[in-house]
Short mmCIF file of C-alpha atoms and ligand atoms in Angstrom, two decimals:
data_model
loop_
_atom_site.label_atom_id
_atom_site.label_comp_id
_atom_site.label_asym_id
_atom_site.label_seq_id
_atom_site.Cartn_x
_atom_site.Cartn_y
_atom_site.Cartn_z
CA MET A 1 29.37 4.69 1.29
CA PHE A 2 26.19 4.84 -0.78
CA GLN A 3 23.47 7.28 -1.83
CA GLY A 4 20.10 7.38 -0.13
CA ILE A 5 17.49 9.40 1.71
CA LEU A 6 18.39 9.83 5.35
CA ILE A 7 16.00 11.08 8.03
CA THR A 8 17.61 12.72 11.03
CA LYS A 9 16.22 14.38 14.13
CA ASP A 10 18.77 16.59 15.81
CA GLU A 11 17.75 18.86 18.66
CA GLY A 12 14.12 18.44 17.64
CA VAL A 13 14.73 19.36 13.96
CA TYR A 14 13.31 16.67 11.66
CA ARG A 15 15.02 16.48 8.27
CA ALA A 16 14.88 14.12 5.29
CA GLN A 17 17.43 14.57 2.51
CA LEU A 18 19.33 12.76 -0.21
CA GLN A 19 22.92 12.30 0.87
CA THR A 20 25.91 10.00 0.99
CA ILE A 21 25.36 7.47 3.76
CA ASP A 22 28.02 5.58 5.67
CA ASP A 23 27.72 1.77 5.75
CA ALA A 24 27.78 2.03 9.56
CA VAL A 25 24.19 3.38 9.43
CA LEU A 26 22.95 0.03 8.13
CA PRO A 27 21.37 -2.12 10.84
CA GLU A 28 22.10 -5.75 11.67
CA GLY A 29 20.82 -8.27 9.17
CA ASP A 30 21.91 -11.45 7.42
CA VAL A 31 21.18 -10.35 3.84
CA THR A 32 22.56 -7.31 2.03
CA VAL A 33 20.69 -6.14 -1.06
CA ALA A 34 21.67 -3.79 -3.88
CA VAL A 35 18.37 -1.90 -4.19
CA GLU A 36 17.31 -1.20 -7.77
CA TRP A 37 13.77 0.12 -7.34
CA SER A 38 11.70 1.41 -4.45
CA THR A 39 8.39 3.20 -4.26
CA LEU A 40 6.43 5.78 -2.31
CA ASN A 41 3.47 4.69 -0.21
CA TYR A 42 1.33 6.83 2.10
CA LYS A 43 3.44 5.68 5.05
CA ASP A 44 6.62 6.78 3.25
CA GLY A 45 5.05 10.23 2.87
CA LEU A 46 4.39 10.28 6.62
CA ALA A 47 7.98 9.19 7.34
CA ILE A 48 9.58 11.68 4.96
CA THR A 49 7.55 14.66 6.16
CA GLY A 50 7.49 13.62 9.82
CA LYS A 51 3.72 14.37 9.88
CA SER A 52 3.09 11.23 11.90
CA PRO A 53 5.50 9.40 14.20
CA VAL A 54 6.16 6.58 11.75
CA VAL A 55 9.94 6.69 12.18
CA ARG A 56 10.93 5.38 15.57
CA ARG A 57 14.73 5.38 15.27
CA PHE A 58 17.20 7.94 13.99
CA PRO A 59 18.99 8.19 11.68
CA MET A 60 16.59 6.26 9.45
CA ILE A 61 16.48 5.42 5.77
CA PRO A 62 12.77 5.52 4.77
CA GLY A 63 11.16 3.21 2.22
CA ILE A 64 8.84 0.39 3.32
CA ASP A 65 9.37 -1.46 0.00
CA PHE A 66 12.28 -2.37 -2.22
CA ALA A 67 13.27 -4.71 -5.03
CA GLY A 68 16.86 -5.58 -5.84
CA THR A 69 19.61 -8.19 -5.97
CA VAL A 70 21.26 -9.96 -3.04
CA THR A 71 24.96 -9.07 -2.80
CA ALA A 72 25.83 -10.91 0.44
CA SER A 73 23.98 -13.43 2.56
CA SER A 74 24.54 -15.68 5.54
CA HIS A 75 20.86 -16.73 5.43
CA GLN A 76 20.25 -20.21 4.05
CA ALA A 77 17.42 -19.12 1.74
CA TRP A 78 19.40 -16.51 -0.18
CA LYS A 79 22.62 -16.24 -2.16
CA PRO A 80 24.29 -13.42 -4.09
CA GLY A 81 22.50 -12.80 -7.37
CA ASP A 82 19.01 -13.67 -6.09
CA LYS A 83 16.31 -11.18 -7.06
CA VAL A 84 14.19 -10.23 -4.06
CA VAL A 85 11.29 -8.06 -2.92
CA LEU A 86 10.61 -6.67 0.54
CA ASN A 87 7.33 -5.21 1.84
CA GLY A 88 6.86 -3.94 5.37
CA TRP A 89 8.15 -5.68 8.51
CA GLY A 90 8.85 -2.26 10.02
CA VAL A 91 11.46 -1.51 7.36
CA GLY A 92 11.57 2.25 6.80
CA GLU A 93 10.13 2.72 10.31
CA THR A 94 12.32 0.93 12.85
CA HIS A 95 14.82 -0.72 10.46
CA CYS A 96 16.54 1.12 7.59
CA GLY A 97 14.54 0.87 4.36
CA GLY A 98 14.54 0.90 0.60
CA LEU A 99 15.09 4.53 -0.44
CA ALA A 100 18.85 4.00 -0.71
CA GLU A 101 21.26 2.02 -2.86
CA VAL A 102 21.93 -0.57 -0.14
CA ALA A 103 19.64 -2.33 2.35
CA ARG A 104 20.51 -4.87 5.02
CA VAL A 105 17.61 -6.94 6.33
CA ARG A 106 16.65 -10.29 7.82
CA GLY A 107 16.41 -13.08 5.26
CA GLU A 108 12.98 -14.21 6.47
CA TRP A 109 11.51 -10.84 5.48
CA LEU A 110 12.29 -11.31 1.80
CA VAL A 111 10.22 -12.94 -0.93
CA PRO A 112 11.57 -13.91 -4.35
CA LEU A 113 10.82 -11.45 -7.12
CA PRO A 114 7.85 -13.12 -8.87
CA ALA A 115 8.82 -14.34 -12.34
CA ALA A 116 5.86 -12.46 -13.79
CA PHE A 117 7.30 -9.09 -12.79
CA SER A 118 10.39 -6.97 -13.32
CA ALA A 119 11.83 -5.27 -10.23
CA ARG A 120 10.24 -2.02 -11.45
CA GLN A 121 6.82 -3.63 -11.86
CA ALA A 122 7.06 -5.22 -8.40
CA MET A 123 7.60 -1.74 -6.98
CA ALA A 124 4.79 -0.29 -9.07
CA ILE A 125 2.69 -2.79 -7.12
CA GLY A 126 4.54 -2.28 -3.80
CA THR A 127 2.90 -2.42 -0.40
CA ALA A 128 -0.07 -0.50 -1.83
CA GLY A 129 -0.78 -3.15 -4.47
CA TYR A 130 -0.06 -6.06 -2.22
CA THR A 131 -2.43 -4.58 0.38
CA ALA A 132 -5.10 -4.11 -2.30
CA MET A 133 -4.72 -7.81 -3.08
CA LEU A 134 -5.07 -8.70 0.62
CA CYS A 135 -8.34 -6.73 0.66
CA VAL A 136 -9.61 -8.49 -2.46
CA LEU A 137 -8.66 -11.88 -0.99
CA ALA A 138 -10.63 -11.04 2.18
CA LEU A 139 -13.76 -10.29 0.13
CA GLU A 140 -13.29 -13.40 -2.00
CA LYS A 141 -12.78 -15.64 1.03
CA HIS A 142 -15.94 -14.19 2.50
CA GLY A 143 -17.66 -15.68 -0.54
CA ILE A 144 -18.54 -12.48 -2.39
CA LYS A 145 -19.04 -13.13 -6.09
CA PRO A 146 -19.44 -10.67 -8.98
CA VAL A 147 -23.14 -11.57 -9.21
CA ASP A 148 -23.69 -10.37 -5.62
CA GLY A 149 -23.52 -6.72 -6.65
CA GLU A 150 -21.42 -3.59 -6.50
CA ILE A 151 -18.07 -3.32 -4.70
CA LEU A 152 -17.16 0.10 -3.29
CA VAL A 153 -13.50 1.20 -3.36
CA THR A 154 -12.72 4.39 -1.40
CA GLY A 155 -9.66 6.61 -1.96
CA ALA A 156 -9.82 5.17 -5.45
CA ASN A 157 -7.21 7.43 -7.02
CA GLY A 158 -4.61 6.50 -4.41
CA GLY A 159 -2.16 3.63 -4.66
CA VAL A 160 -4.18 0.99 -2.78
CA GLY A 161 -7.43 2.21 -4.29
CA SER A 162 -6.27 2.21 -7.92
CA VAL A 163 -4.83 -1.29 -7.72
CA ALA A 164 -7.99 -2.52 -5.95
CA VAL A 165 -10.14 -1.06 -8.75
CA ALA A 166 -7.99 -2.73 -11.41
CA LEU A 167 -7.94 -6.10 -9.63
CA LEU A 168 -11.66 -6.21 -8.87
CA ALA A 169 -12.59 -5.16 -12.41
CA LYS A 170 -10.34 -7.84 -13.90
CA LEU A 171 -12.02 -10.41 -11.63
CA GLY A 172 -15.41 -9.42 -13.03
CA TYR A 173 -16.77 -7.33 -10.15
CA THR A 174 -18.79 -4.16 -10.70
CA VAL A 175 -16.63 -1.51 -9.07
CA VAL A 176 -17.87 1.82 -7.75
CA ALA A 177 -14.91 4.13 -7.19
CA SER A 178 -15.20 6.86 -4.55
CA THR A 179 -12.85 9.80 -5.02
CA GLY A 180 -12.27 13.40 -4.00
CA ARG A 181 -10.86 14.01 -7.48
CA PRO A 182 -13.82 13.62 -9.85
CA ALA A 183 -11.67 15.17 -12.60
CA GLU A 184 -9.90 11.80 -12.66
CA ALA A 185 -13.15 9.89 -13.27
CA ASP A 186 -12.20 8.91 -16.83
CA HIS A 187 -8.97 7.56 -15.51
CA LEU A 188 -10.80 5.42 -12.95
CA ARG A 189 -13.13 4.13 -15.67
CA ALA A 190 -10.10 3.21 -17.76
CA LEU A 191 -8.85 1.20 -14.78
CA GLY A 192 -12.13 -0.70 -14.77
CA ALA A 193 -14.51 1.25 -12.51
CA ALA A 194 -18.14 0.90 -13.64
CA SER A 195 -19.06 4.20 -11.97
CA VAL A 196 -17.51 6.95 -9.91
CA ILE A 197 -18.98 8.73 -6.86
CA GLU A 198 -17.83 11.82 -4.97
CA ARG A 199 -15.86 11.33 -1.78
CA ALA A 200 -18.21 13.79 -0.03
CA GLU A 201 -21.14 11.35 -0.34
CA LEU A 202 -19.54 9.17 2.33
CA ALA A 203 -17.38 11.59 4.28
CA THR A 204 -19.88 13.22 6.64
CA PRO A 205 -21.66 11.74 9.68
CA GLY A 206 -24.39 9.34 8.55
CA LYS A 207 -27.14 7.15 10.01
CA PRO A 208 -26.37 3.88 11.83
CA LEU A 209 -28.01 2.05 8.90
CA GLY A 210 -28.54 3.28 5.36
CA LYS A 211 -30.01 1.81 2.19
CA GLU A 212 -28.23 -1.47 1.42
CA ARG A 213 -26.00 -1.04 -1.62
CA TRP A 214 -22.56 -2.71 -1.44
CA ALA A 215 -21.88 -6.42 -1.66
CA GLY A 216 -18.37 -5.60 -0.47
CA VAL A 217 -16.09 -2.65 0.28
CA VAL A 218 -12.36 -1.93 0.11
CA ASP A 219 -11.82 1.08 2.37
CA THR A 220 -8.57 3.05 2.46
CA VAL A 221 -10.05 6.12 4.15
CA GLY A 222 -11.40 5.22 7.62
CA SER A 223 -13.44 7.62 9.81
CA HIS A 224 -16.99 8.55 8.61
CA THR A 225 -16.30 6.98 5.21
CA LEU A 226 -15.73 3.58 6.78
CA ALA A 227 -18.71 4.01 9.11
CA ASN A 228 -21.00 4.95 6.19
CA ALA A 229 -19.62 2.12 4.06
CA CYS A 230 -20.50 -0.39 6.81
CA ALA A 231 -23.95 1.19 7.24
CA THR A 232 -24.74 0.76 3.52
CA THR A 233 -23.30 -2.72 3.03
CA LYS A 234 -25.84 -5.38 2.08
CA TYR A 235 -27.02 -8.16 4.36
CA ARG A 236 -24.08 -10.56 5.08
CA GLY A 237 -21.71 -8.43 3.00
CA ALA A 238 -18.12 -7.60 4.00
CA VAL A 239 -15.89 -4.57 4.37
CA ALA A 240 -12.08 -4.79 4.17
CA ALA A 241 -10.59 -1.85 6.09
CA CYS A 242 -6.94 -1.08 5.44
CA GLY A 243 -6.43 2.68 5.61
CA LEU A 244 -6.82 5.94 7.46
CA ALA A 245 -6.31 8.57 4.75
CA GLY A 246 -9.43 10.37 6.05
CA GLY A 247 -8.86 9.71 9.75
CA MET A 248 -8.06 7.03 12.27
CA ASP A 249 -11.39 7.23 14.10
CA PHE A 250 -14.33 4.93 13.47
CA PRO A 251 -17.50 6.83 14.41
CA ALA A 252 -19.90 3.96 13.76
CA SER A 253 -22.61 1.92 15.47
CA VAL A 254 -22.80 -1.84 15.81
CA ALA A 255 -26.08 -1.87 13.83
CA PRO A 256 -24.62 -3.14 10.51
CA PHE A 257 -22.86 -5.98 12.32
CA ILE A 258 -25.69 -7.18 14.53
CA LEU A 259 -28.69 -6.42 12.30
CA ARG A 260 -27.27 -7.17 8.86
CA GLY A 261 -24.51 -9.64 9.68
CA VAL A 262 -21.96 -7.39 8.00
CA THR A 263 -18.35 -8.48 8.57
CA LEU A 264 -15.52 -5.99 9.02
CA TYR A 265 -12.12 -7.38 8.07
CA GLY A 266 -8.96 -5.64 9.32
CA ILE A 267 -6.17 -5.76 6.77
CA ASP A 268 -2.54 -5.49 7.83
CA SER A 269 0.26 -5.90 5.32
CA VAL A 270 3.21 -5.01 7.54
CA MET A 271 3.47 -8.13 9.71
CA ALA A 272 1.48 -10.51 7.50
CA PRO A 273 3.03 -13.99 7.67
CA LEU A 274 4.96 -15.40 4.72
CA PRO A 275 2.23 -17.73 3.35
CA VAL A 276 -0.19 -14.78 3.20
CA ARG A 277 2.39 -12.71 1.28
CA GLN A 278 3.13 -15.57 -1.08
CA GLU A 279 -0.55 -16.04 -1.82
CA ALA A 280 -1.02 -12.31 -2.44
CA TRP A 281 1.98 -12.09 -4.79
CA ALA A 282 0.92 -15.23 -6.67
CA ARG A 283 -2.55 -13.78 -7.16
CA LEU A 284 -1.12 -10.42 -8.26
CA ALA A 285 0.91 -12.28 -10.88
CA ARG A 286 -2.29 -13.94 -12.09
CA ASP A 287 -4.90 -11.23 -11.73
CA LEU A 288 -3.28 -7.83 -12.15
CA ASP A 289 -3.35 -6.35 -15.63
CA ILE A 290 0.22 -5.10 -15.76
CA ALA A 291 -0.51 -2.75 -18.68
CA ARG A 292 -3.18 -1.00 -16.61
CA LEU A 293 -0.71 -0.72 -13.75
CA GLY A 294 1.78 0.91 -16.13
CA ALA A 295 -0.76 3.58 -16.97
CA ILE A 296 -1.07 4.65 -13.31
CA THR A 297 2.65 4.57 -12.50
CA THR A 298 4.92 7.62 -12.37
CA GLU A 299 8.70 7.18 -12.27
CA ILE A 300 10.97 9.44 -10.23
CA GLY A 301 14.57 9.34 -9.01
CA LEU A 302 15.88 9.39 -5.45
CA ALA A 303 16.46 13.13 -5.84
CA ASP A 304 12.68 13.70 -6.15
CA ALA A 305 11.57 11.35 -3.38
CA VAL A 306 11.42 13.92 -0.58
CA ARG A 307 9.34 16.38 -2.61
CA VAL A 308 6.95 13.77 -3.99
CA GLY A 309 6.57 12.18 -0.53
CA GLY A 310 5.08 15.49 0.62
CA GLU A 311 2.82 15.76 -2.44
CA LEU A 312 1.50 12.26 -1.83
CA LEU A 313 0.18 13.30 1.59
CA GLU A 314 -1.48 16.34 0.01
CA GLY A 315 -3.47 13.99 -2.24
CA LYS A 316 -1.73 15.34 -5.37
CA VAL A 317 -0.35 12.00 -6.56
CA ARG A 318 -2.47 9.70 -8.71
CA GLY A 319 -1.89 5.96 -8.65
CA ARG A 320 1.59 4.67 -7.91
CA VAL A 321 5.08 6.16 -7.81
CA VAL A 322 8.20 4.09 -8.49
CA VAL A 323 11.61 5.34 -7.43
CA LYS A 324 14.60 4.41 -9.57
CA VAL A 325 17.33 3.88 -7.02
CA ALA A 326 20.18 2.47 -9.11
CA GLY A 327 21.19 2.21 -12.76
P1 NDP B 401 -2.30 7.32 -1.31
O1 NDP B 401 -1.85 8.62 -0.75
O2 NDP B 401 -1.73 6.84 -2.60
O3 NDP B 401 -3.89 7.33 -1.47
C1 NDP B 401 -4.74 7.80 -0.47
C2 NDP B 401 -6.02 8.27 -1.14
O4 NDP B 401 -6.99 8.51 -0.13
C3 NDP B 401 -5.86 9.59 -1.87
O5 NDP B 401 -5.35 9.41 -3.18
C4 NDP B 401 -7.28 10.09 -1.88
O6 NDP B 401 -7.99 9.41 -2.90
C5 NDP B 401 -7.82 9.58 -0.55
N1 NDP B 401 -7.76 10.62 0.49
C6 NDP B 401 -6.71 11.38 0.84
N2 NDP B 401 -7.04 12.21 1.83
C7 NDP B 401 -8.32 11.98 2.12
C8 NDP B 401 -9.25 12.53 3.05
N3 NDP B 401 -8.89 13.50 3.91
N4 NDP B 401 -10.49 12.04 3.07
C9 NDP B 401 -10.86 11.05 2.24
N5 NDP B 401 -10.03 10.50 1.32
C10 NDP B 401 -8.79 10.96 1.28
O7 NDP B 401 -2.06 6.24 -0.16
P2 NDP B 401 -2.01 4.63 -0.27
O8 NDP B 401 -2.96 4.19 -1.30
O9 NDP B 401 -0.61 4.22 -0.30
O10 NDP B 401 -2.59 4.24 1.17
C11 NDP B 401 -3.98 4.45 1.45
C12 NDP B 401 -4.23 4.21 2.92
O11 NDP B 401 -4.01 2.83 3.21
C13 NDP B 401 -3.32 5.00 3.85
O12 NDP B 401 -4.05 5.38 4.99
C14 NDP B 401 -2.25 4.00 4.24
O13 NDP B 401 -1.67 4.28 5.48
C15 NDP B 401 -3.07 2.72 4.27
N6 NDP B 401 -2.29 1.52 4.04
C16 NDP B 401 -2.43 0.50 4.94
C17 NDP B 401 -1.76 -0.68 4.77
C18 NDP B 401 -2.01 -1.78 5.72
O14 NDP B 401 -1.20 -2.71 5.81
N7 NDP B 401 -3.11 -1.75 6.44
C19 NDP B 401 -0.78 -0.85 3.68
C20 NDP B 401 -0.78 0.24 2.73
C21 NDP B 401 -1.49 1.40 2.93
P3 NDP B 401 -8.99 10.21 -3.87
O15 NDP B 401 -8.21 11.35 -4.44
O16 NDP B 401 -9.40 9.19 -4.88
O17 NDP B 401 -10.13 10.66 -3.00
#
């Protein structure tokens, strides 16, 4: 028996609560992990509130990320005592996740905890930070250099957005942060944003092509924001699209792609293959200013996870949330 958040759906009633969970709830897997830290991402908010059909099996332990120590393993790569991190792979959606004291998963889903980070820091990064790094890598591999001009980050006060701002600034890019919370502008500047614009500037229907401004874009919002970002990206620039906080639609035209050679990169963290994850984590260890990350991280306990998961979807949470699961 162990403590954790359990999501149940009985006779149509969807409920997420902290409770004692029987080991029998744990799914098949060749590695068992004592979870020390987890985190809350946008998707965890969706799972906890049931606002979107993220959870596909019941009962389910939410939590798409965790960091902890292996307690049992029949997988050749892992032995008891190993420190590990998990991001994605459907964990917290179709396979029980990290918002509980124990997780049982497949060994090939785990990566070693990078030496540069504590388990808590790895969760302060979490899927949000690792996805931000995947976006930055896409822009870099496209060949975008700091000298090419401004990089737009949308949803900048969110988890992905904040880490993207910090990473890009550290790499020398001029970052323009778009946010619906201008009161947090100083905070975004402290993270490294050169300037801050209002979310509304990009959120309404725009023209197929606008004045060229961005060398590159990290978009966490989708919908009109993504369409407008593409329409205002410079000739041969690139947009890394990873989120849908503003909507899943993409009301755009092909004009930026066929007239300006703009490239739209789709970013998926959930099923990204191991070498991609390893590269992202290695670059996070090198390029993320961990002190800046600390300044945007809030710590909660398992008992607060359900409430804060709801607040995250309401856009009330700034930066990253770590969940202390054990100790
Ligand atoms: P957060 O909730 O931490 O941040 C989302 C941010 O988006 C908010 O802080 C807010 O930023 C902005 N926002 C919220 N609602 C709206 C709206 N209606 N219109 C415009 N902007 C809005 O979430 P995460 O950072 O964890 O995730 C961001 C997005 O990326 C989510 O859609 C998530 O599902 C997706 N994601 C995708 C991944 C992938 O693998 N592709 C992995 C991780 C996340 P502000 O207040 O600054 O405006």
